[in-house]
Amino acid sequence: MADSPTFESPVVRGYDTADSGDLLLTDASATIKWLIRASPDGSVADRLGASFGSSSAAASGATVLGSRPGEWIVLGTAAEVAGAVEGLEGLDSSDFVSCLDWTHGRALFRVTGNETTRMLEKVCSLDWSDPMTPDGAVASASVAKVTCDVARSDVDGTPSYLVFCDRSFGQYLFDALIDAGDEFGLVVGPARP
Amino acid sequence: MLLVPCPNCGPRNSADLRYGGESHARPDPATAAPLQWRGYLYLRDNPAGWLRETWYCRSGCRRWFTLERNTATNEFRDPPQPGDKRGTKA
Amino acid sequence: MTMSRLGPQPTEVIDRSTTPRFRWNGKRFSGFEGDTIASALAAAGEHVFSRSMKYHRPRGILTADYWDPNLLVQVGDDPNVRAGHRLLEAGMNVQAQNVWPSLRHDIKAANGLVSRFLTAGFYYKTFMRPQKLWPAYERVLATFAPGGKVDPDTPHRYHDKRYTHPDVVVAGAGPAGIEAAVAAAAAGARVLLVEHEHAVGGHLRYSSQEPDRAALSELRAALDASGVEVLTDSTVTGRYEDNWLGIVQRSHPIAVERLIKARAKVLVVAPGLIERPYVFSGNDRPGVITSGAARRLINLWGVKPGERAVVFTANSDGDEAAADLDRVGVEVAAVIDGRDGRRISAAQGSSKALEAVLSGGTRTEADLLVVAAGWTAPTSLLNMSGDRPVYDPAVARFFPSDPPGNVLATGGLAGDGSLDELRAHGTTTGKLAAQRAAAVAHRYQARTARALPVTGDEPAWAADLRVPLRRNHHPELYRSDTHGMIDFSEDVGSKDLVAAAREGYDSVELAKRYTTATMGSAQGKLETVNTVAAIAEARGETIAQVGTTVWRPPYAPLTLGALAGRVFEPVRVSSIHPWHEANGVRTILAGQWIRPDHYGDPAAEVRNVRANVGLIDVTPLGKLDLRGPDIPNLLNLLYTNKWSKLPVGKVRYGMMCAEDGVVLDDGVTGRLGDDHYLMTTTSSGAGGVWEWVENWLQTERPHWRVHVTPVTTAYSSINVAGPKSRELVSRVAEGVDLSSEAFKYMEVRTATVAGVAGCFMWRIGFTGELSFELHVPAGHGMHVWEALMEAGADLGVGPFGLEGQRIMRLEKGHFIVGQDTDGLTLGPSTGLSPLIKLDKDDFAGMPELAWAADRKLPMIVAIQPDDPNVVPEEAAQIVRGDTNEILGRITSSRMSPTLGRSICLGQVEPELAAGGTKVTVLLVSGERISATVMDHHAHFDPDGERLRG
């Protein structure tokens, strides 16, 4: 029997990495991600907190993104996500609820820096200004022609975004983001969940 | 590029959506006569004026919805608000 | 005309300490930093820059700016560069275009001698018959075509793209535009100011008047402090629905060009005015220039435009040009004032010794003739907004009529007035723009789920209370008492337009297309109104009666590179892709997927699968995770067959048809749990089927409880195929009994594979062999693939690609949707009528399929050429005997390594569908071959004994 497997990221190309930079791109594909479906205004929605377009923090420490009406992405460590998802399916028998581990289906990148907005303007047609996309905002849009979920999740006051795409597009999108960020001094950080 | 007022996402570029064409009811397949069924498949009013039409917010909320648009001016009538539940065909 | 460099001018934009060297037609030149190519050449005494398109007349500077139609040159491998605009760079290799053998001695100038034969419609009339000679005509005419050379070996250059959402975009940074931008920013708006020229300031830049210069520095300072984003050398090229703007940024630090797509809440149109040439005999001779050209040459680049000038002026700009010429030592031999009804009639002689002829016949010798005959309002962006500008004969130009409320005009487009009045109009326009933009912003924000919540009601739509700019009287000066050039780019004269009108092409839109006037590189900026005036004159009507053409995008020509921008070509790869690359894969692009086509020898891959065991990476197979109690209802609706009784652990094949009965997709769906299924679709159909399913669930059956999630790339899918596949899988799988009794064909099991939990596998048989299709969490796909390769080394395991799979499926006669079916293939044509259950209550396409059941339809059949060595091309026609009557076509064909003969699938008319029918296949070569329709779709193992083993 083969060795116990470790998670392989869709980003397989090697990059020179640095721990910090004006614009930092990191591969966080190994983050645990679950997709939750339920009525947009039932008790599951109440417990998850985030309405469509916004995000919230679960008591377990997981991040909950209101990715579509009646759809949520829950992400974090395995324990955080398990804590947030546990019991959702039986919470309300009148609500039709499903929970699906989407970890392997989606690539996840984080890009952080003051010029992030200008970088995203090069690959996405959404309005990234503060009033339209404040910290915590969640949207779906075409990024470099790939449909992505994007969540703004600032780090210590610095603009930062989580970008999710289909795993198979992961390498392409990672490179497209590097290309877009090049003029702003983008550096690739070490992969971390 | 046209801005389409998605009832969930808000105004979005039309390239973010798929145009579903004129909103049309599906006849009962058990009783539909050929002319009626083919009207549903192929015949469109194509008015120069107000038209009820369907859109699919492909890059956004992934919801199908209907809107009224004036095909002569590209105005949308009574654009739905976020949370508007008119997410289904007329 | 002899131009030369003047001493330093207070307004000049050149840096005389930097002297870039460049080549012009092979000869060495140098200029100053800040020079345009044209100003550097003019300062060096060059006066002919190009030859005209049809008559190859020598052409010199006309307007000395972006619009100058005579200054198109080749720079390196860049054709059609505007030398009046492009800044000089060291090392440029500049060449004249459309000249042979050289600019000075152009043989085709002889065309000028026969110009009366080259009148309007000449090409249409002369070369249309005999038609068979057209290829010969075309070869000759191509050498006469204007424009530079496109070098197919030009390296790909980086173009960039950006989206932006400013509150206000101001097109044009003249005094009014700057004031509008500053005022809008002061009112809190996010403003983007776009200037066509290399610097802001508009006409103030080339004014030597002290008040103008003071105003310019004041405006620049205000702009610098305003927070406005300023783009110079950039053009708003188009305005589309809801103020979607195309902006091309020509000089950008990281890219040759950047295309900006802006969604402006309000657009302020402030392009200023463009000076219009005057039509008279010889008006295209080198030495005849506009007043703006004279002032730009003198004040921006310190170029003395001539030694002895005649100035024809009908306005203050002409007066200023005369003053500037006089100031820098050009002898102003005569000033002819057009406001007094005096007219210039002709320019004669050579460019070195020009003779200006007045309408009375008076002649004045000069080497420079400066003309200020009026302006054209470049209303393009207003036209694109739906406005239809109106002609004012008292002012001799067009004015905005009724643009939409989110488009505001200011500056010269809106009227005349003193500089202060123009600036004030700009300021009030900017304030109005900011107010209206705030209302739009409020609306957008209120309706966008992710946006910050808005407070208060939407601000009222601000009324337009601007005091209109006054309009100064200007004589209508279009054509003198002689005929001359109207469209310098296309070599169309006023005579041509008169002739066109006489031949019946007397509407502007017709005359334009017939003569090609306004269709050249100046995009109508210089010649449209003169064209209209010529038609009006020919018809004996006014300009207002004749009307004008509608300006359409782009405002200025832009390169294909700019339009393409950065090319986003998303590609998908599976988790196992690095293994393929390391093992000699030949890839094929299938949709967006880069897939293994084969690894060197597809036939050997087929033989290995038939004899041993092979692995294929089928990750792109579309996969939808279905959850919920209503899944059987959904499957019954989507597929033509029945799904109510599929037990847990079973897999079923299904075909989907669209509502018109045409085959849409197919695949297997397995039941993993009570309310949990996995649907597979074709690889190319994955996205479309997902939208199709969502459409049914959201619009027709919203009460059904089903959740659909695309999981195509959540799993790495590996098909293990071949007689030794069971042995191989058993070596890596845990927790599953793989025996043929416990795990039958068309069943699904979950298992741990190579230590990876949460895998499932099903037994299906696209290749016709015993096979196990493993679906592995994608983050472990590579691990499982490598484990299988390692575990199966002694079994002869090897990879196979798409081509091997396609051969094997063809041997088995499985059709591929989209390959063997097309947009007209109804469900029964696939031969799967038993899977079309017309006794169901409802399913997609049911009525059409019910009606089709009684009809004889074209059928998909297996076909074998009688000569086993001939492989007919895919799409080769099946015809009736020796005729060309088409009775079908080959849809798939391959040489079968297993059978050692050619095999096909095809679609044939019903009369040919019976097994044993002889058909004639017309090959691409024209040869006809005989072939036989087979009894079964499967060429190989028709009873399926191998895959059920």
PDB file of C-alpha atoms in Angstrom, chain C residues 394-608:
ATOM      1  CA  ALA C 394     -24.551  81.311 -38.514  1.00  0.00           C
ATOM      2  CA  VAL C 395     -21.674  79.627 -36.740  1.00  0.00           C
ATOM      3  CA  ALA C 396     -20.768  77.213 -39.530  1.00  0.00           C
ATOM      4  CA  ARG C 397     -20.643  74.122 -37.362  1.00  0.00           C
ATOM      5  CA  PHE C 398     -22.733  71.443 -35.671  1.00  0.00           C
ATOM      6  CA  PHE C 399     -23.930  71.685 -32.074  1.00  0.00           C
ATOM      7  CA  PRO C 400     -25.250  69.082 -29.622  1.00  0.00           C
ATOM      8  CA  SER C 401     -28.964  68.530 -29.803  1.00  0.00           C
ATOM      9  CA  ASP C 402     -30.311  66.371 -27.009  1.00  0.00           C
ATOM     10  CA  PRO C 403     -27.779  63.960 -25.548  1.00  0.00           C
ATOM     11  CA  PRO C 404     -28.892  61.603 -22.746  1.00  0.00           C
ATOM     12  CA  GLY C 405     -28.708  62.950 -19.214  1.00  0.00           C
ATOM     13  CA  ASN C 406     -25.561  61.056 -18.327  1.00  0.00           C
ATOM     14  CA  VAL C 407     -23.638  62.642 -21.207  1.00  0.00           C
ATOM     15  CA  LEU C 408     -22.739  66.338 -20.958  1.00  0.00           C
ATOM     16  CA  ALA C 409     -20.914  68.453 -23.514  1.00  0.00           C
ATOM     17  CA  THR C 410     -18.708  71.380 -22.690  1.00  0.00           C
ATOM     18  CA  GLY C 411     -15.971  73.479 -24.268  1.00  0.00           C
ATOM     19  CA  GLY C 412     -15.915  74.321 -27.949  1.00  0.00           C
ATOM     20  CA  LEU C 413     -18.415  71.581 -28.677  1.00  0.00           C
ATOM     21  CA  ALA C 414     -20.977  73.482 -26.616  1.00  0.00           C
ATOM     22  CA  GLY C 415     -20.239  76.976 -27.887  1.00  0.00           C
ATOM     23  CA  ASP C 416     -17.796  79.830 -28.065  1.00  0.00           C
ATOM     24  CA  GLY C 417     -16.977  82.520 -25.587  1.00  0.00           C
ATOM     25  CA  SER C 418     -13.978  83.939 -23.855  1.00  0.00           C
ATOM     26  CA  LEU C 419     -11.532  81.667 -22.136  1.00  0.00           C
ATOM     27  CA  ASP C 420     -13.111  82.597 -18.820  1.00  0.00           C
ATOM     28  CA  GLU C 421     -16.553  81.753 -20.106  1.00  0.00           C
ATOM     29  CA  LEU C 422     -15.357  78.382 -21.409  1.00  0.00           C
ATOM     30  CA  ARG C 423     -13.732  77.625 -18.080  1.00  0.00           C
ATOM     31  CA  ALA C 424     -16.833  78.644 -16.166  1.00  0.00           C
ATOM     32  CA  HIS C 425     -18.938  76.396 -18.377  1.00  0.00           C
ATOM     33  CA  GLY C 426     -16.524  73.579 -17.650  1.00  0.00           C
ATOM     34  CA  THR C 427     -16.828  74.164 -13.928  1.00  0.00           C
ATOM     35  CA  THR C 428     -20.619  74.108 -13.886  1.00  0.00           C
ATOM     36  CA  THR C 429     -20.573  71.054 -16.138  1.00  0.00           C
ATOM     37  CA  GLY C 430     -18.236  69.273 -13.718  1.00  0.00           C
ATOM     38  CA  LYS C 431     -20.480  70.083 -10.772  1.00  0.00           C
ATOM     39  CA  LEU C 432     -23.549  68.866 -12.623  1.00  0.00           C
ATOM     40  CA  ALA C 433     -21.691  65.711 -13.643  1.00  0.00           C
ATOM     41  CA  ALA C 434     -20.728  65.020 -10.034  1.00  0.00           C
ATOM     42  CA  GLN C 435     -24.290  65.535  -8.821  1.00  0.00           C
ATOM     43  CA  ARG C 436     -25.743  63.221 -11.398  1.00  0.00           C
ATOM     44  CA  ALA C 437     -22.992  60.666 -10.827  1.00  0.00           C
ATOM     45  CA  ALA C 438     -23.828  60.658  -7.117  1.00  0.00           C
ATOM     46  CA  ALA C 439     -27.405  59.729  -7.953  1.00  0.00           C
ATOM     47  CA  VAL C 440     -26.257  56.881 -10.211  1.00  0.00           C
ATOM     48  CA  ALA C 441     -23.751  55.703  -7.601  1.00  0.00           C
ATOM     49  CA  HIS C 442     -26.450  55.671  -4.970  1.00  0.00           C
ATOM     50  CA  ARG C 443     -28.660  53.563  -7.227  1.00  0.00           C
ATOM     51  CA  TYR C 444     -25.889  51.088  -8.065  1.00  0.00           C
ATOM     52  CA  GLN C 445     -24.898  50.741  -4.448  1.00  0.00           C
ATOM     53  CA  ALA C 446     -28.456  50.329  -3.214  1.00  0.00           C
ATOM     54  CA  ARG C 447     -29.060  47.513  -5.653  1.00  0.00           C
ATOM     55  CA  THR C 448     -25.818  45.622  -5.163  1.00  0.00           C
ATOM     56  CA  ALA C 449     -25.935  42.940  -2.525  1.00  0.00           C
ATOM     57  CA  ARG C 450     -22.267  43.092  -1.603  1.00  0.00           C
ATOM     58  CA  ALA C 451     -22.044  46.886  -1.405  1.00  0.00           C
ATOM     59  CA  LEU C 452     -22.075  49.003   1.735  1.00  0.00           C
ATOM     60  CA  PRO C 453     -25.645  49.825   2.721  1.00  0.00           C
ATOM     61  CA  VAL C 454     -26.666  53.263   1.503  1.00  0.00           C
ATOM     62  CA  THR C 455     -28.206  55.870   3.686  1.00  0.00           C
ATOM     63  CA  GLY C 456     -31.040  58.112   2.651  1.00  0.00           C
ATOM     64  CA  ASP C 457     -32.974  58.291  -0.577  1.00  0.00           C
ATOM     65  CA  GLU C 458     -31.469  58.418  -3.995  1.00  0.00           C
ATOM     66  CA  PRO C 459     -30.430  62.030  -4.671  1.00  0.00           C
ATOM     67  CA  ALA C 460     -32.699  63.806  -7.100  1.00  0.00           C
ATOM     68  CA  TRP C 461     -31.536  63.995 -10.695  1.00  0.00           C
ATOM     69  CA  ALA C 462     -29.912  67.441 -10.873  1.00  0.00           C
ATOM     70  CA  ALA C 463     -31.439  69.780 -13.426  1.00  0.00           C
ATOM     71  CA  ASP C 464     -29.208  71.231 -16.124  1.00  0.00           C
ATOM     72  CA  LEU C 465     -29.113  74.895 -15.172  1.00  0.00           C
ATOM     73  CA  ARG C 466     -25.923  75.736 -17.033  1.00  0.00           C
ATOM     74  CA  VAL C 467     -25.849  79.055 -18.843  1.00  0.00           C
ATOM     75  CA  PRO C 468     -25.380  78.109 -22.488  1.00  0.00           C
ATOM     76  CA  LEU C 469     -22.194  79.330 -24.095  1.00  0.00           C
ATOM     77  CA  ARG C 470     -22.740  81.981 -26.685  1.00  0.00           C
ATOM     78  CA  ARG C 471     -22.078  81.257 -30.312  1.00  0.00           C
ATOM     79  CA  ASN C 472     -19.827  83.489 -32.364  1.00  0.00           C
ATOM     80  CA  HIS C 473     -20.696  84.214 -35.934  1.00  0.00           C
ATOM     81  CA  HIS C 474     -18.384  82.517 -38.420  1.00  0.00           C
ATOM     82  CA  PRO C 475     -18.580  82.651 -42.217  1.00  0.00           C
ATOM     83  CA  GLU C 476     -19.490  79.395 -43.907  1.00  0.00           C
ATOM     84  CA  LEU C 477     -16.245  78.640 -45.666  1.00  0.00           C
ATOM     85  CA  TYR C 478     -16.207  75.236 -47.291  1.00  0.00           C
ATOM     86  CA  ARG C 479     -15.241  75.542 -50.928  1.00  0.00           C
ATOM     87  CA  SER C 480     -13.807  78.480 -52.804  1.00  0.00           C
ATOM     88  CA  ASP C 481     -14.549  79.189 -56.474  1.00  0.00           C
ATOM     89  CA  THR C 482     -12.233  76.373 -57.526  1.00  0.00           C
ATOM     90  CA  HIS C 483     -12.256  72.655 -56.897  1.00  0.00           C
ATOM     91  CA  GLY C 484      -9.831  71.060 -54.516  1.00  0.00           C
ATOM     92  CA  MET C 485      -9.144  68.175 -52.215  1.00  0.00           C
ATOM     93  CA  ILE C 486     -11.725  67.208 -49.605  1.00  0.00           C
ATOM     94  CA  ASP C 487     -10.542  63.879 -48.272  1.00  0.00           C
ATOM     95  CA  PHE C 488      -6.768  63.955 -48.142  1.00  0.00           C
ATOM     96  CA  SER C 489      -6.527  60.369 -46.885  1.00  0.00           C
ATOM     97  CA  GLU C 490      -8.602  58.914 -49.690  1.00  0.00           C
ATOM     98  CA  ASP C 491      -7.710  61.401 -52.415  1.00  0.00           C
ATOM     99  CA  VAL C 492     -11.289  62.472 -52.962  1.00  0.00           C
ATOM    100  CA  GLY C 493     -11.830  65.951 -54.339  1.00  0.00           C
ATOM    101  CA  SER C 494     -14.859  68.192 -54.458  1.00  0.00           C
ATOM    102  CA  LYS C 495     -15.140  67.379 -58.162  1.00  0.00           C
ATOM    103  CA  ASP C 496     -15.548  63.694 -57.314  1.00  0.00           C
ATOM    104  CA  LEU C 497     -18.409  64.471 -54.982  1.00  0.00           C
ATOM    105  CA  VAL C 498     -20.095  66.680 -57.549  1.00  0.00           C
ATOM    106  CA  ALA C 499     -19.729  63.844 -60.050  1.00  0.00           C
ATOM    107  CA  ALA C 500     -21.120  61.353 -57.578  1.00  0.00           C
ATOM    108  CA  ALA C 501     -24.109  63.582 -56.914  1.00  0.00           C
ATOM    109  CA  ARG C 502     -24.660  63.946 -60.649  1.00  0.00           C
ATOM    110  CA  GLU C 503     -24.676  60.167 -61.011  1.00  0.00           C
ATOM    111  CA  GLY C 504     -27.392  59.965 -58.390  1.00  0.00           C
ATOM    112  CA  TYR C 505     -25.315  59.296 -55.297  1.00  0.00           C
ATOM    113  CA  ASP C 506     -26.568  62.509 -53.807  1.00  0.00           C
ATOM    114  CA  SER C 507     -27.275  61.442 -50.256  1.00  0.00           C
ATOM    115  CA  VAL C 508     -24.338  61.771 -47.903  1.00  0.00           C
ATOM    116  CA  GLU C 509     -24.419  58.131 -46.887  1.00  0.00           C
ATOM    117  CA  LEU C 510     -24.379  56.996 -50.537  1.00  0.00           C
ATOM    118  CA  ALA C 511     -21.798  59.502 -51.732  1.00  0.00           C
ATOM    119  CA  LYS C 512     -19.551  58.573 -48.842  1.00  0.00           C
ATOM    120  CA  ARG C 513     -19.557  54.917 -49.799  1.00  0.00           C
ATOM    121  CA  TYR C 514     -19.329  55.591 -53.519  1.00  0.00           C
ATOM    122  CA  THR C 515     -16.389  57.958 -53.295  1.00  0.00           C
ATOM    123  CA  THR C 516     -14.908  56.672 -49.988  1.00  0.00           C
ATOM    124  CA  ALA C 517     -14.776  60.268 -48.753  1.00  0.00           C
ATOM    125  CA  THR C 518     -14.550  60.342 -44.914  1.00  0.00           C
ATOM    126  CA  MET C 519     -13.528  56.690 -44.814  1.00  0.00           C
ATOM    127  CA  GLY C 520      -9.777  57.159 -44.502  1.00  0.00           C
ATOM    128  CA  SER C 521      -7.347  57.539 -41.676  1.00  0.00           C
ATOM    129  CA  ALA C 522      -8.653  60.919 -40.543  1.00  0.00           C
ATOM    130  CA  GLN C 523     -11.973  59.201 -39.772  1.00  0.00           C
ATOM    131  CA  GLY C 524     -13.925  62.159 -41.048  1.00  0.00           C
ATOM    132  CA  LYS C 525     -12.485  64.603 -38.538  1.00  0.00           C
ATOM    133  CA  LEU C 526     -11.156  66.902 -41.264  1.00  0.00           C
ATOM    134  CA  GLU C 527     -13.401  66.121 -44.211  1.00  0.00           C
ATOM    135  CA  THR C 528     -16.914  65.173 -43.136  1.00  0.00           C
ATOM    136  CA  VAL C 529     -18.386  68.648 -43.091  1.00  0.00           C
ATOM    137  CA  ASN C 530     -16.644  69.624 -46.329  1.00  0.00           C
ATOM    138  CA  THR C 531     -18.121  66.480 -47.864  1.00  0.00           C
ATOM    139  CA  VAL C 532     -21.579  67.427 -46.693  1.00  0.00           C
ATOM    140  CA  ALA C 533     -21.055  70.949 -47.973  1.00  0.00           C
ATOM    141  CA  ALA C 534     -20.032  69.687 -51.413  1.00  0.00           C
ATOM    142  CA  ILE C 535     -23.112  67.469 -51.651  1.00  0.00           C
ATOM    143  CA  ALA C 536     -25.315  70.323 -50.452  1.00  0.00           C
ATOM    144  CA  GLU C 537     -23.839  72.594 -53.064  1.00  0.00           C
ATOM    145  CA  ALA C 538     -24.344  70.001 -55.781  1.00  0.00           C
ATOM    146  CA  ARG C 539     -27.957  69.575 -54.725  1.00  0.00           C
ATOM    147  CA  GLY C 540     -28.513  73.288 -54.335  1.00  0.00           C
ATOM    148  CA  GLU C 541     -29.496  72.806 -50.724  1.00  0.00           C
ATOM    149  CA  THR C 542     -28.239  73.795 -47.297  1.00  0.00           C
ATOM    150  CA  ILE C 543     -26.028  71.681 -45.063  1.00  0.00           C
ATOM    151  CA  ALA C 544     -28.869  71.351 -42.580  1.00  0.00           C
ATOM    152  CA  GLN C 545     -31.090  69.941 -45.323  1.00  0.00           C
ATOM    153  CA  VAL C 546     -28.528  67.436 -46.473  1.00  0.00           C
ATOM    154  CA  GLY C 547     -27.687  66.309 -42.940  1.00  0.00           C
ATOM    155  CA  THR C 548     -24.544  64.530 -41.994  1.00  0.00           C
ATOM    156  CA  THR C 549     -23.251  61.028 -41.519  1.00  0.00           C
ATOM    157  CA  VAL C 550     -23.418  59.460 -38.083  1.00  0.00           C
ATOM    158  CA  TRP C 551     -20.044  59.257 -36.390  1.00  0.00           C
ATOM    159  CA  ARG C 552     -19.482  55.785 -35.086  1.00  0.00           C
ATOM    160  CA  PRO C 553     -16.787  54.194 -32.964  1.00  0.00           C
ATOM    161  CA  PRO C 554     -13.891  54.365 -32.835  1.00  0.00           C
ATOM    162  CA  TYR C 555     -13.228  58.082 -32.323  1.00  0.00           C
ATOM    163  CA  ALA C 556      -9.633  57.462 -33.370  1.00  0.00           C
ATOM    164  CA  PRO C 557      -8.287  54.388 -35.114  1.00  0.00           C
ATOM    165  CA  LEU C 558      -6.878  51.827 -32.765  1.00  0.00           C
ATOM    166  CA  THR C 559      -4.741  48.800 -33.272  1.00  0.00           C
ATOM    167  CA  LEU C 560      -5.976  45.240 -33.270  1.00  0.00           C
ATOM    168  CA  GLY C 561      -3.469  44.627 -30.489  1.00  0.00           C
ATOM    169  CA  ALA C 562      -5.219  47.186 -28.313  1.00  0.00           C
ATOM    170  CA  LEU C 563      -8.572  45.584 -28.979  1.00  0.00           C
ATOM    171  CA  ALA C 564      -7.282  42.131 -28.193  1.00  0.00           C
ATOM    172  CA  GLY C 565      -5.656  43.415 -25.031  1.00  0.00           C
ATOM    173  CA  ARG C 566      -4.006  40.850 -22.906  1.00  0.00           C
ATOM    174  CA  VAL C 567      -5.332  37.600 -24.249  1.00  0.00           C
ATOM    175  CA  PHE C 568      -7.031  35.583 -21.578  1.00  0.00           C
ATOM    176  CA  GLU C 569      -7.169  32.015 -22.745  1.00  0.00           C
ATOM    177  CA  PRO C 570      -8.094  29.968 -19.745  1.00  0.00           C
ATOM    178  CA  VAL C 571      -6.955  26.375 -19.868  1.00  0.00           C
ATOM    179  CA  ARG C 572      -7.808  23.530 -17.556  1.00  0.00           C
ATOM    180  CA  VAL C 573      -5.569  20.674 -16.617  1.00  0.00           C
ATOM    181  CA  SER C 574      -6.166  17.677 -14.392  1.00  0.00           C
ATOM    182  CA  SER C 575      -4.151  16.984 -11.261  1.00  0.00           C
ATOM    183  CA  ILE C 576      -2.368  14.244 -13.182  1.00  0.00           C
ATOM    184  CA  HIS C 577      -1.164  16.552 -15.928  1.00  0.00           C
ATOM    185  CA  PRO C 578       2.429  16.832 -14.648  1.00  0.00           C
ATOM    186  CA  TRP C 579       2.737  13.036 -14.966  1.00  0.00           C
ATOM    187  CA  HIS C 580       1.565  13.170 -18.574  1.00  0.00           C
ATOM    188  CA  GLU C 581       4.064  15.903 -19.353  1.00  0.00           C
ATOM    189  CA  ALA C 582       6.877  13.902 -17.809  1.00  0.00           C
ATOM    190  CA  ASN C 583       5.942  10.857 -19.860  1.00  0.00           C
ATOM    191  CA  GLY C 584       6.001  12.033 -23.435  1.00  0.00           C
ATOM    192  CA  VAL C 585       2.392  13.077 -23.802  1.00  0.00           C
ATOM    193  CA  ARG C 586       1.107  14.642 -27.015  1.00  0.00           C
ATOM    194  CA  THR C 587      -1.674  16.891 -25.839  1.00  0.00           C
ATOM    195  CA  ILE C 588      -4.820  17.991 -27.568  1.00  0.00           C
ATOM    196  CA  LEU C 589      -6.897  21.016 -26.680  1.00  0.00           C
ATOM    197  CA  ALA C 590     -10.462  19.855 -26.094  1.00  0.00           C
ATOM    198  CA  GLY C 591     -12.578  22.869 -25.237  1.00  0.00           C
ATOM    199  CA  GLN C 592     -10.529  24.501 -22.492  1.00  0.00           C
ATOM    200  CA  TRP C 593      -8.924  21.244 -21.423  1.00  0.00           C
ATOM    201  CA  ILE C 594      -5.386  20.288 -22.258  1.00  0.00           C
ATOM    202  CA  ARG C 595      -5.749  16.528 -22.509  1.00  0.00           C
ATOM    203  CA  PRO C 596      -3.440  13.633 -23.328  1.00  0.00           C
ATOM    204  CA  ASP C 597      -4.086  12.707 -26.945  1.00  0.00           C
ATOM    205  CA  HIS C 598      -1.556   9.894 -26.884  1.00  0.00           C
ATOM    206  CA  TYR C 599       1.941   9.101 -25.703  1.00  0.00           C
ATOM    207  CA  GLY C 600       3.562   8.376 -29.045  1.00  0.00           C
ATOM    208  CA  ASP C 601       1.691   5.384 -30.482  1.00  0.00           C
ATOM    209  CA  PRO C 602      -2.068   5.326 -29.997  1.00  0.00           C
ATOM    210  CA  ALA C 603      -2.447   2.003 -31.811  1.00  0.00           C
ATOM    211  CA  ALA C 604      -0.034   0.369 -29.372  1.00  0.00           C
ATOM    212  CA  GLU C 605      -1.988   1.928 -26.506  1.00  0.00           C
ATOM    213  CA  VAL C 606      -5.153   0.308 -27.875  1.00  0.00           C
ATOM    214  CA  ARG C 607      -3.486  -3.082 -28.195  1.00  0.00           C
ATOM    215  CA  ASN C 608      -2.208  -2.857 -24.630  1.00  0.00           C
TER     216      ASN C 608
END
